XYZ file of C-alpha atoms in Angstrom:
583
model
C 54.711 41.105 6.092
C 52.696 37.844 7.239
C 54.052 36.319 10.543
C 56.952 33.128 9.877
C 55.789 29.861 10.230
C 54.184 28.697 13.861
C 55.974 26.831 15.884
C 54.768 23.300 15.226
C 55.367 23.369 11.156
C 54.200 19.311 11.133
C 55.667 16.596 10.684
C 57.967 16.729 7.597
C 57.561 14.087 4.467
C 61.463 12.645 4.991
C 61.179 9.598 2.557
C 63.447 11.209 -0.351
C 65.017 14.860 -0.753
C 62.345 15.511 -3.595
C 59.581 14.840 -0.742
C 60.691 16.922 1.717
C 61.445 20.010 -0.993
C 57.464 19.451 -1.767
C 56.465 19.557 1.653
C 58.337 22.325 2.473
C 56.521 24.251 -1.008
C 52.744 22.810 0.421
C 53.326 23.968 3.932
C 53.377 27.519 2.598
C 51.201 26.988 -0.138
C 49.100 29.966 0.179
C 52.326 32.743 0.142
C 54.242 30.598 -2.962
C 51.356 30.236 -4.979
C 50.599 34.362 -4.614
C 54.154 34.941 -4.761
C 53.846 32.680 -7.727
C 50.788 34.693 -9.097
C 53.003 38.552 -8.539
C 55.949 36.680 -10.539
C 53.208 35.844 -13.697
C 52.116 39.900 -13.723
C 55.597 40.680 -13.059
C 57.308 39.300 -16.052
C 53.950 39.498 -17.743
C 54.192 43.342 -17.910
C 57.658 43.134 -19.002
C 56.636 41.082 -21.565
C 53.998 43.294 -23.360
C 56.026 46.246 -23.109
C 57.763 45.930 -26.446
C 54.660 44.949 -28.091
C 53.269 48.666 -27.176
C 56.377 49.996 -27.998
C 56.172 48.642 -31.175
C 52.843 49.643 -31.695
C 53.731 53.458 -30.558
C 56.244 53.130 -33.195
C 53.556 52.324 -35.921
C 51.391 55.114 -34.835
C 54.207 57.366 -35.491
C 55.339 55.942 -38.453
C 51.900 56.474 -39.360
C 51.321 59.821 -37.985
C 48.126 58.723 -35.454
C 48.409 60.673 -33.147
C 45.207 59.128 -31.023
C 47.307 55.587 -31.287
C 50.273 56.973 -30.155
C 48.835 58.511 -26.779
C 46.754 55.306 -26.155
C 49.798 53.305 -26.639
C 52.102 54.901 -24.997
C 49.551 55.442 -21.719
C 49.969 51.434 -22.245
C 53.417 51.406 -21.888
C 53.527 54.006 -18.851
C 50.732 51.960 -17.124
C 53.018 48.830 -17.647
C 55.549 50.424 -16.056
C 53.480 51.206 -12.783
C 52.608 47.487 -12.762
C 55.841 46.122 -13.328
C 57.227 48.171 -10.689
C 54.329 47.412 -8.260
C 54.712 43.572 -8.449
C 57.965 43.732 -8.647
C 58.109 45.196 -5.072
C 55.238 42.707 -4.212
C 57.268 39.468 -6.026
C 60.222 40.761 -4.058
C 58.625 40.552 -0.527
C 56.938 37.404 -1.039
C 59.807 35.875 -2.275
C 62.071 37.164 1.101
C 58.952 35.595 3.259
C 58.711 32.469 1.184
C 62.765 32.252 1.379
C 62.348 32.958 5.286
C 59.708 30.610 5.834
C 61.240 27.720 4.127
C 64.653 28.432 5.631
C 63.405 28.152 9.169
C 61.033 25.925 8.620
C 64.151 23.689 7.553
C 65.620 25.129 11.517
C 62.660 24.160 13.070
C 61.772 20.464 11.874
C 66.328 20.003 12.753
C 65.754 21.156 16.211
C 62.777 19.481 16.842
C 64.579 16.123 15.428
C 67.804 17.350 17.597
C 65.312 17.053 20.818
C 63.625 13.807 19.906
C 67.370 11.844 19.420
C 68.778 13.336 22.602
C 71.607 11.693 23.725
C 71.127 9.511 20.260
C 72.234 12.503 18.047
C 75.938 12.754 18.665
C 76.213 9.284 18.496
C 74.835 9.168 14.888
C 75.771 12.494 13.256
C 78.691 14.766 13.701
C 79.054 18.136 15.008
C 79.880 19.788 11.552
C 77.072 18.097 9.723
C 74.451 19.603 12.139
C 76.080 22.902 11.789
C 76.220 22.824 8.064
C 72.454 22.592 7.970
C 71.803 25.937 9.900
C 75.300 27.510 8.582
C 74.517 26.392 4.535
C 71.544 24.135 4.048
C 68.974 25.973 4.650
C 70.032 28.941 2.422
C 69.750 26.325 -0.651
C 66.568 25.053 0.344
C 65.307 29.155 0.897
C 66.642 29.808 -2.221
C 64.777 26.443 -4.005
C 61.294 28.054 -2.951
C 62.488 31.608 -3.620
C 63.594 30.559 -7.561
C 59.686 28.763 -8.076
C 58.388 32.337 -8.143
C 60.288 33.700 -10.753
C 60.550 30.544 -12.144
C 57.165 29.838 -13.094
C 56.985 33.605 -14.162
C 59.667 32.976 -16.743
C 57.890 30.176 -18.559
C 55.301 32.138 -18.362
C 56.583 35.052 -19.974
C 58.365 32.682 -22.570
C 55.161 31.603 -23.421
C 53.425 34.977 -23.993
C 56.136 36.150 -25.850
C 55.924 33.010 -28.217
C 52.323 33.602 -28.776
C 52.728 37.146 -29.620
C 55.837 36.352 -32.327
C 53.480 33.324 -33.477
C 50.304 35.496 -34.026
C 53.069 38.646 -35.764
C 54.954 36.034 -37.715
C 55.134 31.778 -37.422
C 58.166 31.697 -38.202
C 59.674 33.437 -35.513
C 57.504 32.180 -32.970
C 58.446 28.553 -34.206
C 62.190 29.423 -33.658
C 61.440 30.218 -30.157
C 59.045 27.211 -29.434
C 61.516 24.909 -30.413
C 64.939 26.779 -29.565
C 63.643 26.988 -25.723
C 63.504 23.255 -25.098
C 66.348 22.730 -27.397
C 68.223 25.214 -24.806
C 67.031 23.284 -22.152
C 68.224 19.856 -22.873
C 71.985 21.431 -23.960
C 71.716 22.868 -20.217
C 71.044 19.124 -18.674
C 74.413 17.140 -19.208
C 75.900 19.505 -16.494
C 72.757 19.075 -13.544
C 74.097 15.367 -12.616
C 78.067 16.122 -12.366
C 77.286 19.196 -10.865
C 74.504 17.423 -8.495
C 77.366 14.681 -7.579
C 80.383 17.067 -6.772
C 78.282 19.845 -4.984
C 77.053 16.791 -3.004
C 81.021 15.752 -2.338
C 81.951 18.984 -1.562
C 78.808 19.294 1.031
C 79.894 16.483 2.921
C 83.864 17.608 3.084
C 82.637 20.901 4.466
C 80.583 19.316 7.392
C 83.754 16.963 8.131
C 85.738 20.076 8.169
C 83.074 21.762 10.927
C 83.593 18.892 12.801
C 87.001 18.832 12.568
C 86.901 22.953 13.645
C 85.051 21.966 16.022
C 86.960 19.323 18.172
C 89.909 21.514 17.930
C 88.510 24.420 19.354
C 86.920 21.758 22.404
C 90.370 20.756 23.047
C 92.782 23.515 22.609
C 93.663 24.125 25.998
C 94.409 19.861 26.028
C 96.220 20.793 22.440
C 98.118 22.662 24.329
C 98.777 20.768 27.168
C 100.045 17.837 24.967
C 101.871 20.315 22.628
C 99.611 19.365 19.812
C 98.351 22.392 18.274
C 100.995 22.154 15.062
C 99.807 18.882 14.849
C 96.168 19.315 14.417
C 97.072 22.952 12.790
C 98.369 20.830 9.820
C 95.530 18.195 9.583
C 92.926 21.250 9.363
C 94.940 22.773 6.676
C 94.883 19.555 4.914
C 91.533 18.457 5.388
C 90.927 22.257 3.742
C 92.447 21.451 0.540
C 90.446 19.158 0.079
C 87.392 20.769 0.312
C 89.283 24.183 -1.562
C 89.816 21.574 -4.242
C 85.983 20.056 -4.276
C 84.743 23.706 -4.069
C 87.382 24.267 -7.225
C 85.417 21.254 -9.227
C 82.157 22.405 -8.363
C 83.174 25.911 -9.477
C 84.480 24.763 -13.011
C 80.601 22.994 -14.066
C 79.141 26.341 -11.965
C 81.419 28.416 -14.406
C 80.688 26.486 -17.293
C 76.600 26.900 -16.587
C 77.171 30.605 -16.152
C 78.385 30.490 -19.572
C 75.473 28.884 -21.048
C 73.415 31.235 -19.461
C 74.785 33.555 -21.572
C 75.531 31.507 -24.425
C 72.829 29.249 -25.598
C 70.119 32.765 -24.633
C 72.030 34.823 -27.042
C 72.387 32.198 -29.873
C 68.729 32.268 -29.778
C 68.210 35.920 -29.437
C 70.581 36.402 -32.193
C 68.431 34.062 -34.534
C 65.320 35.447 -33.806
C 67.156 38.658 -34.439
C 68.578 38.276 -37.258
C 64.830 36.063 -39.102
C 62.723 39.679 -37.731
C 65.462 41.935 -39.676
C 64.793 40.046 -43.164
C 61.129 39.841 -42.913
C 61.035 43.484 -42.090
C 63.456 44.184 -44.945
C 60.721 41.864 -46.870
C 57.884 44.462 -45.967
C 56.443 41.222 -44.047
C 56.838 42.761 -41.130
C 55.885 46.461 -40.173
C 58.347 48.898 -38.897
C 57.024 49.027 -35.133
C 56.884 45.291 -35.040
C 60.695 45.093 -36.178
C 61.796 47.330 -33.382
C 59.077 45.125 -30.799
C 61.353 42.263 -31.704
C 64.234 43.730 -30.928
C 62.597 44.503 -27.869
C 61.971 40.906 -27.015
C 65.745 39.826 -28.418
C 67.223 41.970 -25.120
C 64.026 41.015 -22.782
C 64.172 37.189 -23.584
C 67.301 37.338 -22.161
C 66.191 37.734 -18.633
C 63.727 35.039 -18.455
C 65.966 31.859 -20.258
C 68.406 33.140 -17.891
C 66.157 32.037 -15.108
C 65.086 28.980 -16.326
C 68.655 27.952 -15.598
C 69.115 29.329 -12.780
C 66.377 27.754 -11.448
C 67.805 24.454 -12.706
C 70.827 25.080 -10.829
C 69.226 26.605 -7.380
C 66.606 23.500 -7.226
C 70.008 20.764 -8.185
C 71.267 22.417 -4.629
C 67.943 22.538 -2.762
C 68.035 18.955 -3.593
C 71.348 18.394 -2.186
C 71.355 20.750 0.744
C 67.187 18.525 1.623
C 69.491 14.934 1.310
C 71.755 16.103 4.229
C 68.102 17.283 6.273
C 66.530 14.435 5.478
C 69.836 12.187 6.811
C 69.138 13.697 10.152
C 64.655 13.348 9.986
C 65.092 10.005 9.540
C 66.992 9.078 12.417
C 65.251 7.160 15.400
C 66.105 7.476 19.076
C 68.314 4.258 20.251
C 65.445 4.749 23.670
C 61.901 4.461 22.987
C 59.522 4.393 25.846
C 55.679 2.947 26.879
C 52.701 4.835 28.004
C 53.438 3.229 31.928
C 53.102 5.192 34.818
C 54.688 4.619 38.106
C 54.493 5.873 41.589
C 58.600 6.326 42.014
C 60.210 4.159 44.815
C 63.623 2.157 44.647
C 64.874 2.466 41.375
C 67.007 -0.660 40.853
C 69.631 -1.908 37.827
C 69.090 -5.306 37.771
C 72.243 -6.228 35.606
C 74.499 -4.947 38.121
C 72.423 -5.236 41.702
C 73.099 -1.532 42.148
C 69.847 -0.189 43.698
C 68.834 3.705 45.105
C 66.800 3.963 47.955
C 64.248 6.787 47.714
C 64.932 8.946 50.051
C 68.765 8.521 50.302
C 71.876 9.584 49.174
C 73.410 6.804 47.639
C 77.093 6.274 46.067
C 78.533 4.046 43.613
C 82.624 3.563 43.419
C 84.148 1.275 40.881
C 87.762 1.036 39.928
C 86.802 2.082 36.132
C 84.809 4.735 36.012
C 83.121 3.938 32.679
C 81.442 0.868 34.691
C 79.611 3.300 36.996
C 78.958 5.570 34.382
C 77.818 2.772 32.538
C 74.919 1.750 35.345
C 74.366 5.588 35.806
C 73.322 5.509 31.598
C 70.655 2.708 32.314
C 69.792 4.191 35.351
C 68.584 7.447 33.628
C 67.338 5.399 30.465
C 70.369 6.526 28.170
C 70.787 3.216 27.531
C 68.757 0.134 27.481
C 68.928 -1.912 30.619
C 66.902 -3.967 32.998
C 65.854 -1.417 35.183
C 62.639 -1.095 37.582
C 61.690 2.007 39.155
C 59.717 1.141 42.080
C 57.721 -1.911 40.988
C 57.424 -1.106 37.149
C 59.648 -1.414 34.911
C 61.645 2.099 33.489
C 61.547 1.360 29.598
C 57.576 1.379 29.946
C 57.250 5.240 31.201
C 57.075 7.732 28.082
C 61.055 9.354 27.671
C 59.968 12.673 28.921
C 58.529 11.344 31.996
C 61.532 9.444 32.626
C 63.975 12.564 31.812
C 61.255 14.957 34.065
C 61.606 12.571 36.705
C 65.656 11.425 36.833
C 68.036 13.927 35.573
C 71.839 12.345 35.156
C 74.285 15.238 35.012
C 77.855 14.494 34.145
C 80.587 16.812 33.200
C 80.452 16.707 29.668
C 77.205 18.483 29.683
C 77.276 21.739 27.673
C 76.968 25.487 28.910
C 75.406 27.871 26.381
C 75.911 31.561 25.824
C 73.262 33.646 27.189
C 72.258 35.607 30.769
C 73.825 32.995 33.913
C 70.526 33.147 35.346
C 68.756 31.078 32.391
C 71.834 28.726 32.604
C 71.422 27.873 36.015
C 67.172 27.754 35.426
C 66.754 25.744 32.539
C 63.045 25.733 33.415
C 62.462 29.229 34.256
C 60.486 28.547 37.501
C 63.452 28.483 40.317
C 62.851 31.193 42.601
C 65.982 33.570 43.219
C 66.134 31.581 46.847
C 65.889 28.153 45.174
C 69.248 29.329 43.080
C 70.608 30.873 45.543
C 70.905 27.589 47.546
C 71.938 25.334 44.732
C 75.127 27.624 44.132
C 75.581 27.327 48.076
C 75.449 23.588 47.701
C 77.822 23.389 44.686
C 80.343 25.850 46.515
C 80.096 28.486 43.365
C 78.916 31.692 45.161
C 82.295 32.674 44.429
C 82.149 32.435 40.752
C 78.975 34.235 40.837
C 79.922 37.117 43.068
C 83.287 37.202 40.618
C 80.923 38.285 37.469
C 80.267 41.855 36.927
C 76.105 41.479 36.603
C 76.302 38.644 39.242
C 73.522 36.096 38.300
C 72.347 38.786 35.223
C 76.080 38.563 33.833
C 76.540 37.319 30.373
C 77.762 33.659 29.510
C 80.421 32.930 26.426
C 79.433 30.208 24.563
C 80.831 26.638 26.466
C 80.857 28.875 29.577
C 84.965 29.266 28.279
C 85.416 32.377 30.419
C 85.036 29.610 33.547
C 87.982 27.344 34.795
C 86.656 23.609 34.328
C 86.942 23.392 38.117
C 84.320 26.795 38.144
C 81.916 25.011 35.020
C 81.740 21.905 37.212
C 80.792 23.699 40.152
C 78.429 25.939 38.054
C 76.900 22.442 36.221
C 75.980 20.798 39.367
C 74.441 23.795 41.154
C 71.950 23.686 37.725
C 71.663 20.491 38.611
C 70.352 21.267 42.063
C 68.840 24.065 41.089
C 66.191 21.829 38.980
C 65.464 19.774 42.136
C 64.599 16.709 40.435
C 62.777 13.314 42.126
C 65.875 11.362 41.363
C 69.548 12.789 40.870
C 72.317 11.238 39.144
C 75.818 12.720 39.617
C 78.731 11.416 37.600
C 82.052 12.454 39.204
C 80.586 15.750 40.383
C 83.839 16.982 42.285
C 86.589 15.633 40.038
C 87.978 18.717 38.877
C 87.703 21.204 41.948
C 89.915 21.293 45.084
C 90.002 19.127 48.067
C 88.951 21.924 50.070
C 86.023 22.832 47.895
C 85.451 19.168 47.552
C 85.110 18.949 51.353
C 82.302 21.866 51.444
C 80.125 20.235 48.490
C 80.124 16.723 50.194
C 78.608 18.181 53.280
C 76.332 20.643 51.351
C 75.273 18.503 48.681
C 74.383 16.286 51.806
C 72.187 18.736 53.272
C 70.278 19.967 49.834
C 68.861 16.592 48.861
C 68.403 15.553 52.302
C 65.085 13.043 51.819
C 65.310 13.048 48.180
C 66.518 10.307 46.228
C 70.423 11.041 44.777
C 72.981 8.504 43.148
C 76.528 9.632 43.096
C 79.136 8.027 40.961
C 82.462 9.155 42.628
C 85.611 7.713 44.296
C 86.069 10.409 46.141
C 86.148 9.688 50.460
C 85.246 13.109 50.945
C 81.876 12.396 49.028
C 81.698 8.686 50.318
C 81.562 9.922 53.634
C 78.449 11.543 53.827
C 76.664 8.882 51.313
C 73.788 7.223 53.229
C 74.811 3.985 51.423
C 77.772 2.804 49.108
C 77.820 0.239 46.689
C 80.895 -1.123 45.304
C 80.777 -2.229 41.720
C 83.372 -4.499 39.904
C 83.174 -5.837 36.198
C 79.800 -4.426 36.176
C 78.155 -5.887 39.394
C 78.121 -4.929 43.007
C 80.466 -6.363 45.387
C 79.753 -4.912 48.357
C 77.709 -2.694 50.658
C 77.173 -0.724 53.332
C 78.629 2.485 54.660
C 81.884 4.085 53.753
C 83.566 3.325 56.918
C 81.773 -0.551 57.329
C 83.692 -0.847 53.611
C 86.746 0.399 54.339
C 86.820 -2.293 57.062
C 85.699 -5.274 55.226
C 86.698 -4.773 51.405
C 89.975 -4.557 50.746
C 89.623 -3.960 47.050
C 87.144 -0.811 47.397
C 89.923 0.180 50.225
C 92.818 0.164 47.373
C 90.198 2.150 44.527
C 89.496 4.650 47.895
C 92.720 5.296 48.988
C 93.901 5.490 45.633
C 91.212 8.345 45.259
C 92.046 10.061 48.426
C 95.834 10.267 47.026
C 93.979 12.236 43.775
C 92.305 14.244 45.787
C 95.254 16.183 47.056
C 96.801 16.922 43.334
C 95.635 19.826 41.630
C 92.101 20.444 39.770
C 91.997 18.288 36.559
C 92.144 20.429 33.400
C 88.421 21.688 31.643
C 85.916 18.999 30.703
C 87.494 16.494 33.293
C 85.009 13.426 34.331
C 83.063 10.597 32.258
C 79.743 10.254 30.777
C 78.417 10.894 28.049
C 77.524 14.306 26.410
C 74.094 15.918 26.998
C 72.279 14.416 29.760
C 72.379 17.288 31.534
C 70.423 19.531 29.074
C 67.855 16.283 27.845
């Protein structure tokens, strides 16, 4: 078996479904088109074989015994060549079904990292899932169905010419009962095009819908709203049991003519080669060779709508692909470089000195949040870092450069390790000190395989206090120039708290950090706060010089330090939004 498709496939033709189903068929050109070719010998074989039945027949009927061992070597050798291709059209249709299927993965996921922080905001949860979960399969199975396909018209064909050159009248029937077949078969494509395409969408609203509720159970819970939610997921099921129902009924009904409108023909051409045989028009062998075709033509109609109905859902399952390809990130970038320095929001006067660790307090947390987005180019904003501005460096320099980690960012299953070293180049000391900083040896030392120990998808086998601890020692761990923090300590206890402010402190001492917190514990060991209201600074200075002079950052502090002494907030506590982290 040829290796799958490299891991650059191109970029994909997105304009329409129909143009990204015929890229996908020319970027494996060379296996379709010999999967194509095993198909043609395939069906091919299959196709002569009643023709050298009949002909053994003949040679009976006419006592030749020299015809009837040359014949029926003819039919054994079409045997061995059916069977051959037929394990050859088989494998090349699994690797063409492969390769498009992934192909389909790869061009997503490369899309999925090019929107970043865009793709949440534009496409649901359940719709991404339905493309790796459903989509693909379709699309798979709209390459796999060209193979024998384009085999069956071509066995239609040679069967037509052989009943055309035996008798015109019978090949006639066929030449025009085929198309004839074919438009009887089309009324049902577009209704069954429109509600597969219904009942696609309902299923990716009902992912979504999965999907939040498993996010929030343990808030479910909290709230006693599980029998709530319980009974809006078994509604929003009906309704896609019900749109599944309707695209059954026009499925059944095709199934039917699959059967139907094939035999009707078969029976005709049947029924025509029995009279001209009881004419004497026809020879005995030949008689029994149509009967032969009658129970082979079966197979390859069949096909023909099948693949009618397989390419109808490749075409549905490539609309919901193409949906997400032709999405554009909201942030673009330049080809700038710059030399790093004070990176400055110029909207709100909130700047960070290289070097320091600076802190940001506002009384609603989405403003700093807000600042900490155009800070990290999340968001478009008037920002300079050092004396150029940020929207003209290229994304991924920006996102190698500043890394904002909030607490919505996601933990995926795998080996802890990996989780913690995104990159794979931290050294065991460099992790080491990053769980040190974020107080979460303790969680580590807690796991079976330590650092080696396996991670549950969301990291749900962690408290939220334990995931935040365990997000920003990844965080530290990828030792970025510029750090941005959003509420890093909101869900842990005060005296945790108390041992990340001074650690965190001492890990980016000299390196340039922003964090977003109310939290005095934090404040205290900030080189230099910045009070933000409605969006713009306030005041500055030092914790203490702001306690003495401000008495509105004194109220939002105090009123922290009272929240500080409650108990850990529940799992996926703090603001931001998701997937900075991982960008």
């Amino acid at each position: 078996m040829r290796s799958l498709p490299a891991a650059d496939p191109g970029d994909p033709d997105s304009r329409s479904p129909f143009r990204y189903l015929l890229w996908t068929a020319r970027s494996q050109a060379g296996p379709l088109l010999i999967g194509i070719g095993y198909a043609i010998l395939w069906w091919t074989s299959m196709a002569l074989i009643p023709a050298a039945i009949g002909r053994s027949v003949d040679a009976i009927w006419n006592q030749d015994m020299r015809s009837l061992l040359i014949w029926t070597a003819v039919v054994f050798g079409l045997g061995v060549a059916q069977a051959v291709t037929s394990t050859l059209r088989h494998r090349m249709a699994v690797f063409n079904w492969l390769s498009a299927a992934y192909r389909t993965v790869q061009v997503t996921v490369r899309q999925a990292t090019r929107l970043g922080a865009t793709l949440p905001k534009r496409v649901s949860t359940g719709e991404v899932v339905s493309v790796g979960n459903s989509d693909i399969a379709h699309i798979g199975n709209a390459m796999d169905i060209l193979l024998r396909g384009t085999g069956a018209v071509v066995a239609v064909v040679t069967v037509t010419v052989i009943l055309i050159s035996t008798s015109p009248a019978l090949g006639l029937t066929v030449l025009v009962g085929v198309p004839i077949m074919a438009v009887a078969v089309g009324p049902l494509l577009r209704p069954l095009h429109r509600r597969q395409h219904a009942h696609r969408d309902l299923q990716g609203e009902l992912s979504t819908r999965a999907a939040d509720i498993v996010a929030g159970l343990r808030v479910l819970r909290g709230v006693g709203g599980e029998q709530i939610f319980a009974e809006r997921y078994a509604e929003e099921s009906q309704k896609v049991r019900r749109a599944g129902v309707r695209v059954a009924a026009i499925e059944a009904t095709l199934e039917g003519a699959q059967v139907l409108l094939p035999g009707l023909l078969i029976a005709g051409v049947t029924w025509l080669g029995a009279r001209f045989a009881l004419s004497g028009e026809i020879t005995v062998g030949q008689l029994v060779a149509f009967y032969g075709y009658a129970a082979f033509l079966i197979s390859p109609l069949r096909t023909l709508t099948e693949t009618a109905d397989k390419l109808t859902k490749g075409h549905v399952a490539a609309r919901r692909v193409v949906r997400i390809l032709n999405l554009r990130p909201e942030i673009t970038g330049g080809t700038g470089t710059s030399p790093g320095g004070l990176l400055r929001d110029v909207a709100s006067g909130v700047a960070v000195r290289p070097g320091a660790l600076t802190a940001v307090v506002s009384a609603v947390p989405e403003e700093s949040a807000t600042i900490a987005d155009r800070l990290g180019r999340y968001a478009d904003g008037d920002v300079d870092f050092g004396d150029v501005p940020l929207d003209s460096l290229p994304v991924a320099e920006v996102r190698r450069r500043i890394l904002v980690a909030d607490n919505e960012a996601g933990m995926f299953a795998g080996v802890l390790r990996d989780e913690l070293d995104v990159t794979g180049t931290a050294s065991e000391e460099t992790i080491n000190r990053a769980l040190r900083a974020a107080c979460a040896e303790d969680v580590v030392e807690a796991l079976p395989g330590g650092l080696d120990a396996a991670v549950a998808e969301a990291g749900r086998e962690f408290s939220g206090g334990q995931r935040q601890r365990l997000r920003l020692a990844r965080a530290l761990a990828a030792d970025p120039e510029v750090l941005i923090l959003i509420e890093p300590t909101s869900a842990v206890d005060a005296h945790s708290e108390a041992r990340i402010a001074v650690r965190l402190a001492e890990a980016r001492a000299g390196r340039t950090t922003l964090v977003c917190t109310t939290s005095p514990l934090v404040l205290d060991h900030a080189d230099h706060v910045v009070y933000v209201e409605e969006g713009v600074a306030r005041a500055q200075g030092t914790h203490r010089e702001l306690l003495a002079v401000s008495a509105d950052y004194r109220a939002v502090v105090t009123r922290g330090e009272e929240e500080s002494t409650r108990p850990p907030e529940p799992a996926g506590a703090g603001r931001g939004n998701p997937g900075k982290e991982a960008a």
